[in-house]
Short mmCIF file of C-alpha atoms in Angstrom, two decimals:
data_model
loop_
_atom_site.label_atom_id
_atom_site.label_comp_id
_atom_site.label_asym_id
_atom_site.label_seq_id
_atom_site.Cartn_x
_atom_site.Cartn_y
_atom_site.Cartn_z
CA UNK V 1 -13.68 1.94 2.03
CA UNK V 2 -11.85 -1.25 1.40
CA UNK V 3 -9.17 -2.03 -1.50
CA UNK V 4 -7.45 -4.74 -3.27
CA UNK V 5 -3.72 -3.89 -3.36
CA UNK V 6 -1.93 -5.60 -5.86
CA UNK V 7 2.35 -4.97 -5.59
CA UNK V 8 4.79 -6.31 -7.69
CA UNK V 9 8.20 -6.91 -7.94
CA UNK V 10 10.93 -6.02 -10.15
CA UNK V 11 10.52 -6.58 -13.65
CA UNK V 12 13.84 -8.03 -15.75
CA UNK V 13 12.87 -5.15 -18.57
CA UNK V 14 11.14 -2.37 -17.14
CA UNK V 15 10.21 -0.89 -20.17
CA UNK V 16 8.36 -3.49 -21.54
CA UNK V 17 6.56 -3.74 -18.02
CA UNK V 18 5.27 -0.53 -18.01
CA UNK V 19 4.41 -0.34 -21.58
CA UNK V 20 1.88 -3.22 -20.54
CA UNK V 21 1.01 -1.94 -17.25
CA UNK V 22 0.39 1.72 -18.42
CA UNK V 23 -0.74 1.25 -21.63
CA UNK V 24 -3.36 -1.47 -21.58
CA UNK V 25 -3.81 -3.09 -17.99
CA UNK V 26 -4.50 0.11 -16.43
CA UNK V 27 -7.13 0.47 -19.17
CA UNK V 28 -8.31 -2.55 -18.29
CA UNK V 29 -8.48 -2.64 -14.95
CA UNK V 30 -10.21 1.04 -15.16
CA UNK V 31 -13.65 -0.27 -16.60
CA UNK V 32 -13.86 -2.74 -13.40
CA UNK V 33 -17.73 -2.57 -12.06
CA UNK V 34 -17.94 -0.57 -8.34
CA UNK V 35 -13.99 0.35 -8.44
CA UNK V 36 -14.19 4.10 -6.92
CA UNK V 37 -10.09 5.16 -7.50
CA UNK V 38 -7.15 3.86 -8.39
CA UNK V 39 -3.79 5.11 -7.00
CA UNK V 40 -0.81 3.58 -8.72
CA UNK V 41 2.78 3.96 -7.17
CA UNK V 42 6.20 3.49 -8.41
CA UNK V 43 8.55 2.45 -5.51
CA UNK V 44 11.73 4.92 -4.81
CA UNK V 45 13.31 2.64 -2.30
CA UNK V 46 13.49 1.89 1.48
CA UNK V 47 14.16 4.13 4.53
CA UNK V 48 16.88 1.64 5.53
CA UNK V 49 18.35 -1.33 3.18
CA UNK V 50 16.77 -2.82 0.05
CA UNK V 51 13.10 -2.94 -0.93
CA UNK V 52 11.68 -6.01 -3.65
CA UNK V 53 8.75 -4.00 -5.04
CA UNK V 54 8.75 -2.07 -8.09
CA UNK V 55 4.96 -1.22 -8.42
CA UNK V 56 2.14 -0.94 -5.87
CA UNK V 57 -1.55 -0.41 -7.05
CA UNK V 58 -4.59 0.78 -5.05
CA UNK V 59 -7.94 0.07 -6.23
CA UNK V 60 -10.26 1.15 -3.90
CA UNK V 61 -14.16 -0.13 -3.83
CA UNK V 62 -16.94 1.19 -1.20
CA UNK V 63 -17.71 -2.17 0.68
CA UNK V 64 -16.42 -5.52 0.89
CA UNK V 65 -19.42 -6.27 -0.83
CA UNK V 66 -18.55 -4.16 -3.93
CA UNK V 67 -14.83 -5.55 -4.32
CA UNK V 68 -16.58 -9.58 -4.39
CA UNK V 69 -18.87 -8.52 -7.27
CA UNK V 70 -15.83 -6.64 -9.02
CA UNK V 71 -13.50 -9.74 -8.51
CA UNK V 72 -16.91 -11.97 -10.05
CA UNK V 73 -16.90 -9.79 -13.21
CA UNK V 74 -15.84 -10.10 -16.59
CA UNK V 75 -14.50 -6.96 -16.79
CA UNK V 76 -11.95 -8.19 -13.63
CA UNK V 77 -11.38 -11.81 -15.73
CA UNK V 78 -10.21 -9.63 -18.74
CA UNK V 79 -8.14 -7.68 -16.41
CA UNK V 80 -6.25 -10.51 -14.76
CA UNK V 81 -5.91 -12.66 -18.20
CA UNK V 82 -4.01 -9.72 -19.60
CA UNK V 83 -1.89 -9.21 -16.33
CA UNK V 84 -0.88 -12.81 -15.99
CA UNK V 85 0.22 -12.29 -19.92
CA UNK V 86 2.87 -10.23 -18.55
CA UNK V 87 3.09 -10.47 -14.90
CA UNK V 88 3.02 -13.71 -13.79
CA UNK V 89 5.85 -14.43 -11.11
CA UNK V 90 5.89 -10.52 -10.19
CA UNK V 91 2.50 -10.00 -8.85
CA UNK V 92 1.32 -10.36 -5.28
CA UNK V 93 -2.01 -9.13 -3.61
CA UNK V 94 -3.91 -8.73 -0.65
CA UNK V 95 -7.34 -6.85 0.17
CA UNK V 96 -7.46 -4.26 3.14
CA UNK V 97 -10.19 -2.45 4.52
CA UNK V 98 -9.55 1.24 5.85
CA UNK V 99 -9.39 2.18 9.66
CA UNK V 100 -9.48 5.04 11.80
CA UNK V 101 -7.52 6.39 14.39
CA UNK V 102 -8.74 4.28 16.67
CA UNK V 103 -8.45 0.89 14.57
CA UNK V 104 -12.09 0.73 13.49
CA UNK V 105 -13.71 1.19 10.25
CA UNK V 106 -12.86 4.28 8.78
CA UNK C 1 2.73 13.35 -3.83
CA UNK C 2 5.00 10.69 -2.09
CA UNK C 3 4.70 7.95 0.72
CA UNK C 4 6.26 6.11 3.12
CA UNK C 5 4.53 2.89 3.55
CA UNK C 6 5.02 0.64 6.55
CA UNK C 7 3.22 -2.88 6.30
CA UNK C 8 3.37 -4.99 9.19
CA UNK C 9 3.24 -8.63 9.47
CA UNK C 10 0.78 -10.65 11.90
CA UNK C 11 1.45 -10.63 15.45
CA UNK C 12 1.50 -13.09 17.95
CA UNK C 13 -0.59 -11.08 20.18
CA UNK C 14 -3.29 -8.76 17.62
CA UNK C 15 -4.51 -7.18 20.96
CA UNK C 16 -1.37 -6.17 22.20
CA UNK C 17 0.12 -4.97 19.20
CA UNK C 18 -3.28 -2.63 18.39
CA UNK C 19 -3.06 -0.85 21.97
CA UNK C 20 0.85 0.05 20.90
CA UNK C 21 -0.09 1.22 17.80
CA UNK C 22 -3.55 2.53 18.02
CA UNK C 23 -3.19 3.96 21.49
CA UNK C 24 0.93 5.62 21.33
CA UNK C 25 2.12 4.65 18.13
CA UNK C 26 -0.64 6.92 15.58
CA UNK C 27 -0.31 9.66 18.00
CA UNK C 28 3.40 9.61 17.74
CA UNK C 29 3.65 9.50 14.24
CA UNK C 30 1.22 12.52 13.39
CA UNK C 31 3.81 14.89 15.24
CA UNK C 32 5.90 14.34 12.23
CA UNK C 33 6.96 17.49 10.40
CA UNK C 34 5.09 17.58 6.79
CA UNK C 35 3.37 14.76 7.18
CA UNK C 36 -0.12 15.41 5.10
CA UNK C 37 -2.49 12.05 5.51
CA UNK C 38 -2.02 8.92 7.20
CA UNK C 39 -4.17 6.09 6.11
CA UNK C 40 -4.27 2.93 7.80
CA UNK C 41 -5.78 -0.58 6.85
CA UNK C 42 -6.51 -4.04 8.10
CA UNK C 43 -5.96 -6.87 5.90
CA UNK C 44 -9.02 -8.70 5.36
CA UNK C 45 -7.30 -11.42 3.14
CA UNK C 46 -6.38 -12.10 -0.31
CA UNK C 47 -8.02 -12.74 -3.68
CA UNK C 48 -6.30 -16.19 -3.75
CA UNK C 49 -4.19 -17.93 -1.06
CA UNK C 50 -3.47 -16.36 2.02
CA UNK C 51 -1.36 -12.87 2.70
CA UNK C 52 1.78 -12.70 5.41
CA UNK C 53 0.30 -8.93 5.85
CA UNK C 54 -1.86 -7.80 9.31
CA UNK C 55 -1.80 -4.13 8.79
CA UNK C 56 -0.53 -1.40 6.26
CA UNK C 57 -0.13 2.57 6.82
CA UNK C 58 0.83 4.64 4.04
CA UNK C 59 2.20 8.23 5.00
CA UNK C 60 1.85 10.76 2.97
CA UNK C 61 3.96 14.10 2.30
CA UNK C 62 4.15 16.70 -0.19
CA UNK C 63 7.44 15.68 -1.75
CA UNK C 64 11.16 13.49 -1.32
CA UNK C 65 12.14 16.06 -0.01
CA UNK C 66 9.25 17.07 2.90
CA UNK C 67 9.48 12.95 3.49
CA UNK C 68 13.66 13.13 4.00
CA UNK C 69 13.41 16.12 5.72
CA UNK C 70 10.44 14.37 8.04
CA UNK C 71 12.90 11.16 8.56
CA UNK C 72 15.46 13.60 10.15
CA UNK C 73 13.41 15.11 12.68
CA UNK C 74 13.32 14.28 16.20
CA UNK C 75 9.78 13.36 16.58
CA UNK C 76 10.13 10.66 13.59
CA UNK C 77 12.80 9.07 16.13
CA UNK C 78 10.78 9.06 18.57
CA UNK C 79 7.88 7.66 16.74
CA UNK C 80 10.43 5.02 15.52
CA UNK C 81 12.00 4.44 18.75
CA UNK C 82 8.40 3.56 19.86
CA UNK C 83 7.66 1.34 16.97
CA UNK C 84 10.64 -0.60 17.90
CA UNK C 85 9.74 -1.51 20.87
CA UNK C 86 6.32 -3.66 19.75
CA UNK C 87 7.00 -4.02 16.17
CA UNK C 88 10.62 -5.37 15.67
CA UNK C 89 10.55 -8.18 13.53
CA UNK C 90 6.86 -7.59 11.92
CA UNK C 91 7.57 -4.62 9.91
CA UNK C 92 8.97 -3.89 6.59
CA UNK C 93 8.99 -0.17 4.73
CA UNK C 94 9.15 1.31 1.58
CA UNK C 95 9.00 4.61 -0.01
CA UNK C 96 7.23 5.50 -3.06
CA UNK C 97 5.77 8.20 -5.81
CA UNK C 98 2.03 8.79 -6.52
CA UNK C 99 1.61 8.35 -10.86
CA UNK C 100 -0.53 8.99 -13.05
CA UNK C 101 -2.21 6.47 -15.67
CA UNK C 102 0.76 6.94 -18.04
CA UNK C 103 2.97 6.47 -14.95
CA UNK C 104 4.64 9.88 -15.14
CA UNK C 105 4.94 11.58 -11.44
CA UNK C 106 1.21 12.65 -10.33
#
């Protein structure tokens, strides 16, 4: 399995945040072609000190494969039009493939 | 469900830092008390730009209070004390709460 994470920091009004994130982007995001789960976090802090993020999202694909055809759809354009409405400045995001004990593909 | 999530920089050495944490560090770290999945990932890259991030492990336990109680134990020390030693410098953690697609607690 592989994923695109996408994290974000905090928001000035929460409220309205979530009210975008929750109530349409998540929508959005859900109809994205090959996308297997979604896991969406909301941060509670840091073991020690501060932590910048707010909001971490999970959305998992089979292949590496898979997540390049989601990122090339429309579906995935919609997706990140509406997010940028709203997040721009707050979102960061990387793509991660999972591993094993042992480091290898899981 | 809840997580601690520990995302590591890149290293100056990938080899050397995989052998810590691959060979000691993974075997140290499933001794802790409650923990109830460990996933770990490579970062491939991002969708745009580059990404500071090498590797991310997400720990999972039951609840705050199965994860405090798992900071507090001896064998989370240890696994930390061991971490320490290789990974000073490259990693950052955060805690956070599984939600659901209205962003209420999963």
């Amino acid at each position: 399995m592989v994923k695109l994470v996408a994290m974000f920091t905090k928001p000035e009004d929460p409220a309205a945040f979530d009210e975008a994130y929750f109530g349409t982007h998540l929508g959005l995001n859900a109809k994205t072609p090959g996308l297997r789960r979604t896991e969406v976090t909301r941060v509670t802090g840091a073991p020690r000190g501060e932590t910048p993020w707010y909001l971490v999202t999970e959305m998992y694909y089979d292949d590496a494969a898979s997540m390049r055809a989601a990122f090339a759809s429309q579906e995935a354009a919609e997706a990140a039009k509406q997010l940028m409405s709203f997040a721009k400045g707050l979102v960061t995001m990387y793509t991660a493939e999972v591993v094993d004990e042992t480091g290898k593909p899981a």
